[in-house]
CSV table of N, CA and C in Angstrom, one decimal:
chain,number,residue,atom,x,y,z
A,1,UNK,N,-38.4,-16.4,-30.4
A,1,UNK,CA,-37.9,-15.7,-29.2
A,1,UNK,C,-36.5,-15.3,-29.4
A,2,UNK,N,-36.1,-14.1,-29.2
A,2,UNK,CA,-34.8,-13.6,-29.3
A,2,UNK,C,-33.9,-14.1,-28.2
A,3,UNK,N,-32.6,-14.2,-28.5
A,3,UNK,CA,-31.7,-14.6,-27.4
A,3,UNK,C,-31.6,-13.7,-26.3
A,4,UNK,N,-31.7,-12.4,-26.6
A,4,UNK,CA,-31.6,-11.4,-25.5
A,4,UNK,C,-32.9,-11.4,-24.7
A,5,UNK,N,-34.0,-11.8,-25.2
A,5,UNK,CA,-35.2,-11.9,-24.4
A,5,UNK,C,-35.2,-13.1,-23.5
A,6,UNK,N,-34.4,-14.1,-23.8
A,6,UNK,CA,-34.3,-15.3,-22.9
A,6,UNK,C,-33.7,-14.9,-21.5
A,7,UNK,N,-32.8,-13.9,-21.6
A,7,UNK,CA,-32.1,-13.4,-20.3
A,7,UNK,C,-32.9,-12.3,-19.7
A,8,UNK,N,-33.7,-12.5,-18.8
A,8,UNK,CA,-34.4,-11.5,-18.1
A,8,UNK,C,-33.5,-10.7,-17.2
A,9,UNK,N,-34.0,-9.5,-16.8
A,9,UNK,CA,-33.1,-8.7,-15.9
A,9,UNK,C,-32.9,-9.4,-14.6
A,10,UNK,N,-33.8,-10.2,-14.1
A,10,UNK,CA,-33.7,-10.9,-12.8
A,10,UNK,C,-32.5,-11.9,-12.9
A,11,UNK,N,-32.5,-12.6,-14.0
A,11,UNK,CA,-31.4,-13.6,-14.2
A,11,UNK,C,-30.0,-12.9,-14.2
A,12,UNK,N,-30.0,-11.8,-15.0
A,12,UNK,CA,-28.7,-11.1,-15.1
A,12,UNK,C,-28.3,-10.6,-13.7
A,13,UNK,N,-29.2,-10.0,-13.0
A,13,UNK,CA,-28.9,-9.4,-11.7
A,13,UNK,C,-28.4,-10.5,-10.7
A,14,UNK,N,-29.0,-11.7,-10.8
A,14,UNK,CA,-28.6,-12.8,-9.9
A,14,UNK,C,-27.2,-13.2,-10.3
A,15,UNK,N,-26.9,-13.3,-11.5
A,15,UNK,CA,-25.5,-13.7,-12.0
A,15,UNK,C,-24.5,-12.6,-11.5
A,16,UNK,N,-24.8,-11.3,-11.7
A,16,UNK,CA,-23.9,-10.3,-11.2
A,16,UNK,C,-23.7,-10.3,-9.7
A,17,UNK,N,-24.8,-10.6,-8.9
A,17,UNK,CA,-24.6,-10.7,-7.5
A,17,UNK,C,-23.7,-11.8,-7.1
A,18,UNK,N,-23.9,-13.0,-7.8
A,18,UNK,CA,-23.0,-14.1,-7.5
A,18,UNK,C,-21.5,-13.8,-7.8
A,19,UNK,N,-21.3,-13.1,-9.0
A,19,UNK,CA,-20.0,-12.7,-9.4
A,19,UNK,C,-19.3,-11.8,-8.3
A,20,UNK,N,-20.1,-10.8,-7.9
A,20,UNK,CA,-19.6,-9.8,-6.9
A,20,UNK,C,-19.2,-10.6,-5.6
A,21,UNK,N,-20.1,-11.5,-5.2
A,21,UNK,CA,-19.8,-12.3,-3.9
A,21,UNK,C,-18.6,-13.1,-4.1
A,22,UNK,N,-18.4,-13.8,-5.2
A,22,UNK,CA,-17.2,-14.6,-5.5
A,22,UNK,C,-16.0,-13.8,-5.5
A,23,UNK,N,-16.0,-12.6,-6.1
A,23,UNK,CA,-14.9,-11.7,-6.2
A,23,UNK,C,-14.5,-11.2,-4.8
A,24,UNK,N,-15.5,-10.9,-3.9
A,24,UNK,CA,-15.2,-10.5,-2.6
A,24,UNK,C,-14.5,-11.6,-1.8
A,25,UNK,N,-15.1,-12.8,-1.9
A,25,UNK,CA,-14.4,-14.0,-1.2
A,25,UNK,C,-13.0,-14.2,-1.7
A,26,UNK,N,-12.8,-14.1,-3.0
A,26,UNK,CA,-11.4,-14.3,-3.5
A,26,UNK,C,-10.5,-13.2,-3.0
A,27,UNK,N,-11.0,-12.0,-3.0
A,27,UNK,CA,-10.1,-10.9,-2.5
A,27,UNK,C,-9.8,-11.1,-1.0
A,28,UNK,N,-10.7,-11.5,-0.2
A,28,UNK,CA,-10.5,-11.7,1.2
A,28,UNK,C,-9.5,-12.9,1.4
A,29,UNK,N,-9.6,-13.9,0.6
A,29,UNK,CA,-8.7,-15.1,0.7
A,29,UNK,C,-7.3,-14.7,0.3
A,30,UNK,N,-7.2,-13.8,-0.8
A,30,UNK,CA,-5.8,-13.4,-1.2
A,30,UNK,C,-5.2,-12.4,-0.1
A,31,UNK,N,-6.0,-11.6,0.5
A,31,UNK,CA,-5.5,-10.7,1.5
A,31,UNK,C,-5.0,-11.5,2.7
A,32,UNK,N,-5.8,-12.5,3.1
A,32,UNK,CA,-5.4,-13.3,4.3
A,32,UNK,C,-4.1,-14.0,3.9
A,33,UNK,N,-3.9,-14.5,2.7
A,33,UNK,CA,-2.7,-15.2,2.4
A,33,UNK,C,-1.5,-14.3,2.4
A,34,UNK,N,-1.7,-13.0,1.8
A,34,UNK,CA,-0.6,-12.1,1.8
A,34,UNK,C,-0.2,-11.6,3.1
A,35,UNK,N,-1.2,-11.3,4.0
A,35,UNK,CA,-1.0,-10.8,5.3
A,35,UNK,C,-0.5,-11.8,6.3
A,36,UNK,N,-0.5,-13.1,5.9
A,36,UNK,CA,-0.1,-14.2,6.9
A,36,UNK,C,1.2,-14.0,7.5
A,37,UNK,N,2.2,-13.5,6.7
A,37,UNK,CA,3.6,-13.4,7.2
A,37,UNK,C,4.0,-11.9,7.3
A,38,UNK,N,3.0,-11.1,7.7
A,38,UNK,CA,3.3,-9.7,7.9
A,38,UNK,C,4.2,-9.5,9.1
A,39,UNK,N,5.2,-8.6,8.9
A,39,UNK,CA,6.1,-8.3,10.0
A,39,UNK,C,5.4,-7.2,10.8
A,40,UNK,N,5.4,-7.5,12.1
A,40,UNK,CA,4.7,-6.5,13.0
A,40,UNK,C,5.7,-5.3,13.2
A,41,UNK,N,5.2,-4.2,12.7
A,41,UNK,CA,6.1,-3.0,12.7
A,41,UNK,C,5.8,-2.2,14.0
A,42,UNK,N,6.9,-2.0,14.7
A,42,UNK,CA,6.8,-1.3,16.0
A,42,UNK,C,7.0,0.2,15.7
A,43,UNK,N,6.2,0.8,14.9
A,43,UNK,CA,6.3,2.2,14.6
A,43,UNK,C,5.0,2.9,14.9
A,44,UNK,N,5.1,4.0,15.5
A,44,UNK,CA,3.8,4.8,15.7
A,44,UNK,C,3.8,6.0,14.9
A,45,UNK,N,2.7,6.7,15.1
A,45,UNK,CA,2.5,8.0,14.3
A,45,UNK,C,3.6,9.0,14.7
A,46,UNK,N,4.2,9.5,13.7
A,46,UNK,CA,5.3,10.5,13.9
A,46,UNK,C,6.7,9.9,14.0
A,47,UNK,N,6.8,8.6,14.0
A,47,UNK,CA,8.1,7.9,13.9
A,47,UNK,C,8.7,7.9,12.5
A,48,UNK,N,9.9,7.7,12.4
A,48,UNK,CA,10.6,7.7,11.1
A,48,UNK,C,10.9,6.2,10.7
A,49,UNK,N,10.8,5.9,9.4
A,49,UNK,CA,11.1,4.6,9.0
A,49,UNK,C,11.6,4.6,7.6
A,50,UNK,N,12.0,3.5,7.1
A,50,UNK,CA,12.6,3.3,5.7
A,50,UNK,C,11.6,2.4,4.9
A,51,UNK,N,11.6,2.7,3.6
A,51,UNK,CA,10.7,1.9,2.7
A,51,UNK,C,11.5,1.2,1.7
A,52,UNK,N,11.2,-0.1,1.5
A,52,UNK,CA,11.9,-1.0,0.6
A,52,UNK,C,11.3,-0.8,-0.8
A,53,UNK,N,12.2,-0.4,-1.8
A,53,UNK,CA,11.8,-0.3,-3.2
A,53,UNK,C,12.4,-1.4,-3.9
A,54,UNK,N,11.6,-2.2,-4.7
A,54,UNK,CA,12.1,-3.3,-5.4
A,54,UNK,C,12.8,-2.9,-6.7
A,55,UNK,N,12.4,-1.8,-7.3
A,55,UNK,CA,13.0,-1.4,-8.6
A,55,UNK,C,13.3,0.1,-8.5
A,56,UNK,N,14.3,0.5,-9.3
A,56,UNK,CA,14.6,1.9,-9.4
A,56,UNK,C,13.6,2.7,-10.2
A,57,UNK,N,13.8,4.0,-10.4
A,57,UNK,CA,12.9,4.8,-11.2
A,57,UNK,C,12.8,4.3,-12.6
A,58,UNK,N,13.9,3.8,-13.2
A,58,UNK,CA,14.0,3.4,-14.5
A,58,UNK,C,13.3,2.1,-14.8
A,59,UNK,N,12.9,1.4,-13.8
A,59,UNK,CA,12.2,0.1,-13.9
A,59,UNK,C,13.1,-1.1,-13.8
A,60,UNK,N,14.4,-0.8,-13.6
A,60,UNK,CA,15.4,-1.9,-13.4
A,60,UNK,C,16.0,-1.8,-12.1
A,61,UNK,N,16.6,-2.9,-11.6
A,61,UNK,CA,17.3,-2.8,-10.3
A,61,UNK,C,18.8,-3.2,-10.6
A,62,UNK,N,19.6,-2.3,-10.1
A,62,UNK,CA,21.1,-2.5,-10.2
A,62,UNK,C,21.4,-3.1,-8.9
A,63,UNK,N,22.4,-4.0,-8.9
A,63,UNK,CA,22.8,-4.7,-7.6
A,63,UNK,C,23.4,-3.7,-6.6
A,64,UNK,N,23.8,-2.6,-7.1
A,64,UNK,CA,24.4,-1.6,-6.2
A,64,UNK,C,23.4,-0.5,-5.8
A,65,UNK,N,22.1,-0.7,-6.2
A,65,UNK,CA,21.1,0.3,-5.8
A,65,UNK,C,20.8,0.3,-4.3
A,66,UNK,N,20.4,1.4,-3.8
A,66,UNK,CA,19.9,1.5,-2.5
A,66,UNK,C,18.4,1.1,-2.5
A,67,UNK,N,18.2,-0.1,-1.9
A,67,UNK,CA,16.8,-0.6,-1.9
A,67,UNK,C,16.0,0.0,-0.8
A,68,UNK,N,16.6,0.3,0.4
A,68,UNK,CA,15.8,0.9,1.5
A,68,UNK,C,16.0,2.4,1.4
A,69,UNK,N,15.0,3.1,1.2
A,69,UNK,CA,15.0,4.6,1.1
A,69,UNK,C,14.3,5.3,2.2
A,70,UNK,N,14.7,6.5,2.5
A,70,UNK,CA,14.1,7.2,3.6
A,70,UNK,C,15.2,7.9,4.4
A,71,UNK,N,14.9,8.3,5.5
A,71,UNK,CA,13.8,8.0,6.4
A,71,UNK,C,12.5,8.9,6.0
A,72,UNK,N,11.4,8.3,6.1
A,72,UNK,CA,10.1,8.9,5.9
A,72,UNK,C,9.3,8.9,7.2
A,73,UNK,N,8.5,10.0,7.4
A,73,UNK,CA,7.7,10.1,8.6
A,73,UNK,C,6.4,9.4,8.5
A,74,UNK,N,6.1,8.6,9.5
A,74,UNK,CA,4.8,7.9,9.5
A,74,UNK,C,3.7,8.8,9.9
A,75,UNK,N,2.7,9.0,9.1
A,75,UNK,CA,1.6,9.8,9.4
A,75,UNK,C,0.5,9.1,10.1
A,76,UNK,N,0.2,7.9,9.7
A,76,UNK,CA,-0.8,7.1,10.2
A,76,UNK,C,-0.4,5.6,10.1
A,77,UNK,N,-0.7,4.8,11.2
A,77,UNK,CA,-0.3,3.4,11.2
A,77,UNK,C,-1.6,2.6,11.5
A,78,UNK,N,-2.1,1.9,10.5
A,78,UNK,CA,-3.2,1.0,10.6
A,78,UNK,C,-2.8,-0.4,10.0
A,79,UNK,N,-3.0,-1.4,10.8
A,79,UNK,CA,-2.6,-2.8,10.3
A,79,UNK,C,-3.4,-3.1,9.0
A,80,UNK,N,-2.8,-3.5,8.0
A,80,UNK,CA,-1.4,-3.8,7.7
A,80,UNK,C,-0.7,-2.7,6.9
A,81,UNK,N,-1.2,-1.5,6.9
A,81,UNK,CA,-0.6,-0.4,6.1
A,81,UNK,C,0.0,0.7,7.0
A,82,UNK,N,0.9,1.5,6.4
A,82,UNK,CA,1.4,2.7,7.0
A,82,UNK,C,1.3,3.8,6.0
A,83,UNK,N,0.8,4.9,6.4
A,83,UNK,CA,0.7,6.1,5.6
A,83,UNK,C,2.0,6.9,5.9
A,84,UNK,N,2.8,7.2,4.9
A,84,UNK,CA,4.1,7.9,5.1
A,84,UNK,C,4.1,9.2,4.2
A,85,UNK,N,4.9,10.1,4.7
A,85,UNK,CA,5.1,11.4,4.0
A,85,UNK,C,6.3,11.2,3.1
A,86,UNK,N,6.1,11.1,1.8
A,86,UNK,CA,7.2,11.0,0.8
A,86,UNK,C,7.2,12.2,0.0
A,87,UNK,N,8.2,13.1,0.2
A,87,UNK,CA,8.4,14.3,-0.5
A,87,UNK,C,7.1,15.1,-0.5
A,88,UNK,N,6.5,15.3,0.7
A,88,UNK,CA,5.3,16.1,0.9
A,88,UNK,C,4.0,15.5,0.2
A,89,UNK,N,4.1,14.2,-0.1
A,89,UNK,CA,2.9,13.5,-0.6
A,89,UNK,C,2.7,12.3,0.3
A,90,UNK,N,1.5,12.0,0.5
A,90,UNK,CA,1.1,10.8,1.3
A,90,UNK,C,1.1,9.5,0.5
A,91,UNK,N,1.8,8.5,1.0
A,91,UNK,CA,1.8,7.2,0.3
A,91,UNK,C,1.4,6.2,1.3
A,92,UNK,N,0.6,5.2,0.8
A,92,UNK,CA,0.2,4.1,1.7
A,92,UNK,C,1.1,2.9,1.3
A,93,UNK,N,1.8,2.4,2.3
A,93,UNK,CA,2.8,1.3,2.1
A,93,UNK,C,2.4,0.1,3.0
A,94,UNK,N,2.5,-1.1,2.5
A,94,UNK,CA,2.3,-2.3,3.3
A,94,UNK,C,3.4,-2.4,4.3
A,95,UNK,N,3.1,-2.9,5.5
A,95,UNK,CA,4.1,-3.0,6.6
A,95,UNK,C,5.3,-4.0,6.2
A,96,UNK,N,5.0,-4.9,5.2
A,96,UNK,CA,6.1,-5.8,4.8
A,96,UNK,C,7.2,-5.0,4.1
A,97,UNK,N,6.9,-3.8,3.6
A,97,UNK,CA,7.9,-3.0,2.9
A,97,UNK,C,8.5,-1.9,3.8
A,98,UNK,N,8.2,-1.9,5.1
A,98,UNK,CA,8.7,-0.9,5.9
A,98,UNK,C,9.6,-1.4,7.1
A,99,UNK,N,10.5,-0.6,7.5
A,99,UNK,CA,11.3,-1.0,8.7
A,99,UNK,C,11.5,0.3,9.5
A,100,UNK,N,11.7,0.2,10.8
A,100,UNK,CA,12.0,1.3,11.7
A,100,UNK,C,13.4,1.9,11.4
A,101,UNK,N,13.5,3.2,11.4
A,101,UNK,CA,14.7,3.9,11.2
A,101,UNK,C,15.2,4.5,12.5
A,102,UNK,N,16.4,4.2,12.9
A,102,UNK,CA,17.0,4.8,14.1
A,102,UNK,C,17.5,6.2,13.8
A,103,UNK,N,17.5,6.6,12.6
A,103,UNK,CA,18.1,7.9,12.2
A,103,UNK,C,17.1,9.0,12.6
A,104,UNK,N,17.6,10.0,13.3
A,104,UNK,CA,16.7,11.1,13.7
A,104,UNK,C,16.8,12.2,12.6
A,105,UNK,N,15.7,12.7,12.3
A,105,UNK,CA,15.7,13.7,11.2
A,105,UNK,C,15.3,15.1,11.8
A,106,UNK,N,16.1,16.1,11.4
A,106,UNK,CA,15.8,17.4,11.8
A,106,UNK,C,15.1,18.1,10.7
A,107,UNK,N,13.9,18.5,10.9
A,107,UNK,CA,13.1,19.2,9.8
A,107,UNK,C,13.6,20.6,9.7
A,108,UNK,N,13.9,20.9,8.4
A,108,UNK,CA,14.5,22.2,8.1
A,108,UNK,C,13.3,23.2,7.8
A,109,UNK,N,13.5,24.4,8.2
A,109,UNK,CA,12.5,25.5,7.8
A,109,UNK,C,13.3,26.4,6.9
A,110,UNK,N,12.7,26.7,5.8
A,110,UNK,CA,13.3,27.6,4.8
A,110,UNK,C,12.8,29.0,5.1
A,111,UNK,N,13.8,29.9,5.1
A,111,UNK,CA,13.5,31.3,5.3
A,111,UNK,C,13.8,32.1,4.0
A,112,UNK,N,12.9,32.8,3.6
A,112,UNK,CA,13.1,33.6,2.3
A,112,UNK,C,13.4,35.0,2.7
A,113,UNK,N,14.5,35.6,2.1
A,113,UNK,CA,14.8,37.0,2.3
A,113,UNK,C,14.0,37.8,1.4
A,114,UNK,N,13.4,38.8,1.9
A,114,UNK,CA,12.6,39.7,1.0
A,114,UNK,C,13.2,41.1,1.0
């Protein structure tokens, strides 16, 4: 009897199902641990906020770097994430990396002379 014949498809599928279940449990446990100390962000759709960046574009952090960037407009707020408009691209940011901005932004419209 070959080694591959010893493992029937039913045994393999049972093992894969157990692995998927264990991965899902581990992911939920990790999410609960991470979200335990989530700051409750009092920002709604359309409000402006700042985003905390841990590193600069070059991959290093200078002690004089601006770590809070923005203000960015909140497009959608769902616990524990916020969808923000960053340079006309939507980014999903965890609430721990966001804070409310008191800065009011005037959106500029560009007029092209023809």
